[in-house]
CSV table of C-alpha atoms in Angstrom, one decimal:
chain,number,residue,atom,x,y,z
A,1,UNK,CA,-4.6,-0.8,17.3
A,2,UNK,CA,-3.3,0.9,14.1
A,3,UNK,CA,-4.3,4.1,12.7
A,4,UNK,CA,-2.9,7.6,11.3
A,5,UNK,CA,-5.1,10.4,11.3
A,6,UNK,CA,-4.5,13.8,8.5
A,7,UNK,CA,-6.7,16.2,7.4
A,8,UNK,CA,-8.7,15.0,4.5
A,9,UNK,CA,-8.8,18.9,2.8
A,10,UNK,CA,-6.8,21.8,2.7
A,11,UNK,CA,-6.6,24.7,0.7
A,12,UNK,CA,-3.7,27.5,0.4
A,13,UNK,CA,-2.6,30.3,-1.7
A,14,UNK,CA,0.4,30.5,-4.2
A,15,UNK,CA,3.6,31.7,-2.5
A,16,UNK,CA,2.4,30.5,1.1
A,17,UNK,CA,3.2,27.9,3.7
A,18,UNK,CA,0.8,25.0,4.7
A,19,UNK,CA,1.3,22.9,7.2
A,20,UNK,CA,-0.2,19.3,7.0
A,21,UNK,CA,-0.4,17.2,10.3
A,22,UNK,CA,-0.2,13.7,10.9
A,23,UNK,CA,-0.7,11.4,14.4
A,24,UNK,CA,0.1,8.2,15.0
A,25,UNK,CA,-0.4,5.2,16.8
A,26,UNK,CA,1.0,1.6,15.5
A,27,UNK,CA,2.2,-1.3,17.6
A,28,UNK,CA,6.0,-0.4,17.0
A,29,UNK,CA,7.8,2.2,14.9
A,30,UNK,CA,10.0,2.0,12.5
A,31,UNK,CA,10.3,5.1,10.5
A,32,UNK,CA,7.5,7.6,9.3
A,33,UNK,CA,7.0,8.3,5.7
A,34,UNK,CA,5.5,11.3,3.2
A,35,UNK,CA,4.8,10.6,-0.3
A,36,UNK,CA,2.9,12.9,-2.9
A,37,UNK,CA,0.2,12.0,-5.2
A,38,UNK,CA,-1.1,13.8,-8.0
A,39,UNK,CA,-4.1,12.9,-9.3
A,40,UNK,CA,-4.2,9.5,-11.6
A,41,UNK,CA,-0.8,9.2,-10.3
A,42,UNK,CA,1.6,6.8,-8.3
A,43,UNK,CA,3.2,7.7,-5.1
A,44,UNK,CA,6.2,9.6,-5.1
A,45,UNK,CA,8.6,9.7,-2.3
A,46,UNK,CA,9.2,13.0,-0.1
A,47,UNK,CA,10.7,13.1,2.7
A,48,UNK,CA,11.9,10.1,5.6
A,49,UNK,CA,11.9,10.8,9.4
A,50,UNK,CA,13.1,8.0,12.0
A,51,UNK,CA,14.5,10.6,14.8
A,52,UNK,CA,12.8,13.3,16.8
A,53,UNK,CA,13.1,17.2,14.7
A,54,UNK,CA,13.2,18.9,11.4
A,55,UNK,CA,14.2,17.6,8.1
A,56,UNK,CA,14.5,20.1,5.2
A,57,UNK,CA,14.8,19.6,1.4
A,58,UNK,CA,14.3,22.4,-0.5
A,59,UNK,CA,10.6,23.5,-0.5
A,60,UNK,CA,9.6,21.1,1.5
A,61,UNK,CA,10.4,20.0,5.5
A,62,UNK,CA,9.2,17.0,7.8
A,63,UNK,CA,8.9,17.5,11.6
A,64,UNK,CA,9.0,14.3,13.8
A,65,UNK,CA,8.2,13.8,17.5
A,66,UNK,CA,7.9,10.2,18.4
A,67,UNK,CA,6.8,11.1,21.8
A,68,UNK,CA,3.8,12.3,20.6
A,69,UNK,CA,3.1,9.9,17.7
A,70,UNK,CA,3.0,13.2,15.6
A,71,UNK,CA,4.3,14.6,12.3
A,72,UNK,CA,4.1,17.1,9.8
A,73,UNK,CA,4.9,18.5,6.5
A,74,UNK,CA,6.0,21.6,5.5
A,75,UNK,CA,5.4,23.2,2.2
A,76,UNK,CA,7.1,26.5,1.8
A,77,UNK,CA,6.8,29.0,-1.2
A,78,UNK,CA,3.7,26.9,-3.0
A,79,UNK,CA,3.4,26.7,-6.2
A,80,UNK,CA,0.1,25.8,-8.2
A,81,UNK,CA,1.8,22.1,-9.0
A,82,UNK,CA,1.5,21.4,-5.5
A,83,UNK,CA,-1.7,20.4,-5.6
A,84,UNK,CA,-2.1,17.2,-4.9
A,85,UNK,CA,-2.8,14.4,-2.0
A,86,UNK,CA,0.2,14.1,0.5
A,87,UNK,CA,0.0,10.7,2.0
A,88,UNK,CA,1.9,9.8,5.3
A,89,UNK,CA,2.8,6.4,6.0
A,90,UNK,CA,4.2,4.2,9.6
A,91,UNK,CA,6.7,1.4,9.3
A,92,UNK,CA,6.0,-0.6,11.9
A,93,UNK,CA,8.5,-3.2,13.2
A,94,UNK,CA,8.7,-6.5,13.6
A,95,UNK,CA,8.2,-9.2,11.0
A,96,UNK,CA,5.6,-8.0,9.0
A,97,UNK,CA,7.5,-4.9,8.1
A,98,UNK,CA,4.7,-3.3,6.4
A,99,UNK,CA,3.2,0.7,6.0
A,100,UNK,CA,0.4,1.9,7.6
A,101,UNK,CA,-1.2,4.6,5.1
A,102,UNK,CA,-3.2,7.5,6.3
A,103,UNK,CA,-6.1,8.3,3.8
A,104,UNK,CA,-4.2,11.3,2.4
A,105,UNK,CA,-4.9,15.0,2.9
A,106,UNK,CA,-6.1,16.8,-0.2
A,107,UNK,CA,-4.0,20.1,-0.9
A,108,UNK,CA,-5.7,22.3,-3.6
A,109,UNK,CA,-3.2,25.7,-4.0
A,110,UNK,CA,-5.3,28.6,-5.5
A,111,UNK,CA,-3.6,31.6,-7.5
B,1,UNK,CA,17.4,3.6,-15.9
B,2,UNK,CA,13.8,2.5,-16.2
B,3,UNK,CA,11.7,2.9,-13.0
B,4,UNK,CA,9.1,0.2,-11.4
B,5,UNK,CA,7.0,-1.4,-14.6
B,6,UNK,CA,3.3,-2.6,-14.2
B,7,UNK,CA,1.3,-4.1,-17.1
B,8,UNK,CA,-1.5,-3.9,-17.7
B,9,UNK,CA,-2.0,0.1,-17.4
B,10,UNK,CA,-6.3,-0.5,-17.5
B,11,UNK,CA,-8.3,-3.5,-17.2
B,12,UNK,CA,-12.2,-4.3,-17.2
B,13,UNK,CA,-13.2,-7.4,-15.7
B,14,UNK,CA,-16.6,-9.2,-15.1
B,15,UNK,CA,-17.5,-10.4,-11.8
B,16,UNK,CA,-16.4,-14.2,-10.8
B,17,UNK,CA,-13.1,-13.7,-13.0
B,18,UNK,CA,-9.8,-14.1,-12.6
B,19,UNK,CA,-6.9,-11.6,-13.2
B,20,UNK,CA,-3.4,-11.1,-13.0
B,21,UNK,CA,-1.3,-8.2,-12.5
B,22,UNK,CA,2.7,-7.7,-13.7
B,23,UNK,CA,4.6,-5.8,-12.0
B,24,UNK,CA,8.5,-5.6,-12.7
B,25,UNK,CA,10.8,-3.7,-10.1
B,26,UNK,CA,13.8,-1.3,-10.3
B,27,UNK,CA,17.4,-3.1,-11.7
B,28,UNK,CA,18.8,-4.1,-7.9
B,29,UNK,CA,15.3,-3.7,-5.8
B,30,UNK,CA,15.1,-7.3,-4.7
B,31,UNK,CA,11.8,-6.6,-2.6
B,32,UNK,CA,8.2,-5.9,-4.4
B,33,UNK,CA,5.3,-4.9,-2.4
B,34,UNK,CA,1.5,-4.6,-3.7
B,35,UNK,CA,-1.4,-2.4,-2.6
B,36,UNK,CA,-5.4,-1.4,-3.2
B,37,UNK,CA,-6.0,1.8,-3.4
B,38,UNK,CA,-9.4,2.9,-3.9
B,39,UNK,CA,-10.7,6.0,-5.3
B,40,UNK,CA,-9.8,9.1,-2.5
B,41,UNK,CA,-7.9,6.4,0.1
B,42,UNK,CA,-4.8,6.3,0.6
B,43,UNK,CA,-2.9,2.5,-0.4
B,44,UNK,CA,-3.7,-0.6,1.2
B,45,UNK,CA,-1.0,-3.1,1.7
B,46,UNK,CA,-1.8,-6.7,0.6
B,47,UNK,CA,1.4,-8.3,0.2
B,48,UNK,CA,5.5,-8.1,0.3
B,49,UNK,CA,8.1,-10.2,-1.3
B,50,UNK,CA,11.9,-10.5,-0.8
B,51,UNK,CA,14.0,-13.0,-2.8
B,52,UNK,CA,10.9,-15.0,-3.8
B,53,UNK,CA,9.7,-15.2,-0.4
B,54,UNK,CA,6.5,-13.8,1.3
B,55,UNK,CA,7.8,-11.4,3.5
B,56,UNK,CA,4.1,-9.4,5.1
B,57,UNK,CA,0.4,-10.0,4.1
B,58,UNK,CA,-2.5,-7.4,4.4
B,59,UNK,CA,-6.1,-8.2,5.7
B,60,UNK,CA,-6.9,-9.3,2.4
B,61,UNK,CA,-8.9,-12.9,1.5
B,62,UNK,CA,-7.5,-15.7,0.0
B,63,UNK,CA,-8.7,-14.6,-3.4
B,64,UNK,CA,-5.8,-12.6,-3.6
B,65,UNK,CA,-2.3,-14.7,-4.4
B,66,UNK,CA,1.0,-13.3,-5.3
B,67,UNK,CA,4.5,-14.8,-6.4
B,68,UNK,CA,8.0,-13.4,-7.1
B,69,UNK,CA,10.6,-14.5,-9.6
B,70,UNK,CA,13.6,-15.1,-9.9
B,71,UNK,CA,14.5,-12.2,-11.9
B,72,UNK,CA,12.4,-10.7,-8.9
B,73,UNK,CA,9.9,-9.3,-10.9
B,74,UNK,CA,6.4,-10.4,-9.4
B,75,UNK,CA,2.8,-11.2,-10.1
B,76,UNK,CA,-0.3,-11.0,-7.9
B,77,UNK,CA,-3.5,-12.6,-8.8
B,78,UNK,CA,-7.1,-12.1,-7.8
B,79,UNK,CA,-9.9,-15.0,-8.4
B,80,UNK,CA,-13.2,-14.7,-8.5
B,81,UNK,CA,-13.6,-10.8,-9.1
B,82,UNK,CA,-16.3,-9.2,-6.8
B,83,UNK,CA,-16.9,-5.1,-7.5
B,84,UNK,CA,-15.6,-4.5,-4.8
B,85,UNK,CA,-12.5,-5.6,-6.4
B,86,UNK,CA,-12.5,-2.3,-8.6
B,87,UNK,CA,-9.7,0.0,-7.8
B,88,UNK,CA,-5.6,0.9,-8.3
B,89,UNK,CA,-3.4,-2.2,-7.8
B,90,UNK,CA,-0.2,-0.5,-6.8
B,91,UNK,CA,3.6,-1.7,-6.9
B,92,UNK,CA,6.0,-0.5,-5.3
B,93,UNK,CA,10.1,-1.9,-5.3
B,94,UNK,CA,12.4,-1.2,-2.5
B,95,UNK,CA,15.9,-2.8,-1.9
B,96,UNK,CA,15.3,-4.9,0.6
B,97,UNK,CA,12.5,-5.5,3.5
B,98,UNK,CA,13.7,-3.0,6.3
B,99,UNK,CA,12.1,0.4,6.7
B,100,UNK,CA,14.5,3.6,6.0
B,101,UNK,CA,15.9,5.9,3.9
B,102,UNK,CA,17.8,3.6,1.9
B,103,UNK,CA,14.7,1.4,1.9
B,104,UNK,CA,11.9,4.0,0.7
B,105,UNK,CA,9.9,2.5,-1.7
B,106,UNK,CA,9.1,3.2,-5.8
B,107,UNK,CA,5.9,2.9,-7.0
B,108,UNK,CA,5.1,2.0,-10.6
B,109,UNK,CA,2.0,3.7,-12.4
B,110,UNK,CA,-0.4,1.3,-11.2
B,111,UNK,CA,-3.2,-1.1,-13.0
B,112,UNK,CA,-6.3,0.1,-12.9
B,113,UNK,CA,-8.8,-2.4,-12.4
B,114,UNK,CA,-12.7,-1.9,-13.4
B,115,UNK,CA,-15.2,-5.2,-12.6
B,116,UNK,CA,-18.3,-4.6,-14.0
């Protein structure tokens, strides 16, 4: 079967790090997305991994590991605009080239 | 440059209706896909298009019908309205069907849909 599994809450101080992890298991891989949603929002696109390690931009930094059907996102230095629902999404391959969705974790950053 | 368009932005609906969603894609995305998402989930995925063509189709019933253009702008449609019907109808443009980078997708505001 399908499925993605995140935390559905998690709470953090201003100026910390948070980690937010993400396992996978889909018939095929093509890619592994992270997309942020503020409440009453749309999606917005973060960060892409389709190779094993570490990608940074800015603030923010994905971690991949195929091996283990597992990823995270790193938030560094939060601010109180972080708060929001970070989403991670599967590609799967073949013809149907749809995204699996996790349910979202919740991130609410106190001051 | 504008980013993905939906219309309309709200929408209240009885049940047994019929109602159809707009949905207009970033200037050179040529692939539209549309999603559910309800209230603390994350998106469903119910159908993709690429150059007029369905491309990838959700576990969704028949009820639910979509179509691209040729200006690749799309439309999807949902008959007879249950309540369970209620919740964000998402779209999201890419530039073509294959996963990547290149091919991360936008998402427009969304429609939100009420059936009472």
């Amino acid at each position: 079967g399908q499925n993605i599994d995140q935390p559905t809450e998690m709470t953090a101080t201003e100026g910390a790090i948070v980690q937010i992890n993400c396992t996978y298991q889909t018939s095929g891989f093509n890619g592994l997305f992270w997309y942020q949603q503020h409440a009453g929002e749309a999606p917005t696109f973060l960060s892409y991994n389709v190779l094993d390690g570490l990608e940074e931009k800015g603030r923010f930094s994905s971690f991949l590991s195929r091996s283990k059907g597992y990823s995270y996102l790193l938030l560094k230095e939060l601010q109180m605009k972080d708060s929001a629902s970070y989403l991670c999404a599967v590609g799967n391959a073949g013809n149907n080239r749809k995204l699996i969705w996790g349910l979202g974790t919740s991130l609410a950053v106190n001051p | 440059d504008a980013g993905v368009t939906q219309s309309p932005t709200h929408l209240i609906k009885t049940r047994g209706q019929q109602v159809t969603l707009r949905c207009s894609p970033i200037s050179g995305h040529k692939s539209v896909s549309w999603y559910q998402q309800v209230l603390g989930q994350g998106p469903q995925f119910i159908f993709q298009y690429y150059e007029k063509e369905e491309r990838g189709r959700g576990n969704f019933p028949d009820r639910f019908s979509a179509r691209q253009f040729p200006n690749y702008s799309s439309e999807l449609n949902v008959n007879a309205l249950l309540l369970g019907d209620s919740a964000l109808y998402l779209c999201a443009s890419s530039l073509s069907t294959g996963q990547g980078a290149r091919n991360e997708q936008f998402f427009g505001p969304g429609t939100r849909l009420t059936v009472l």
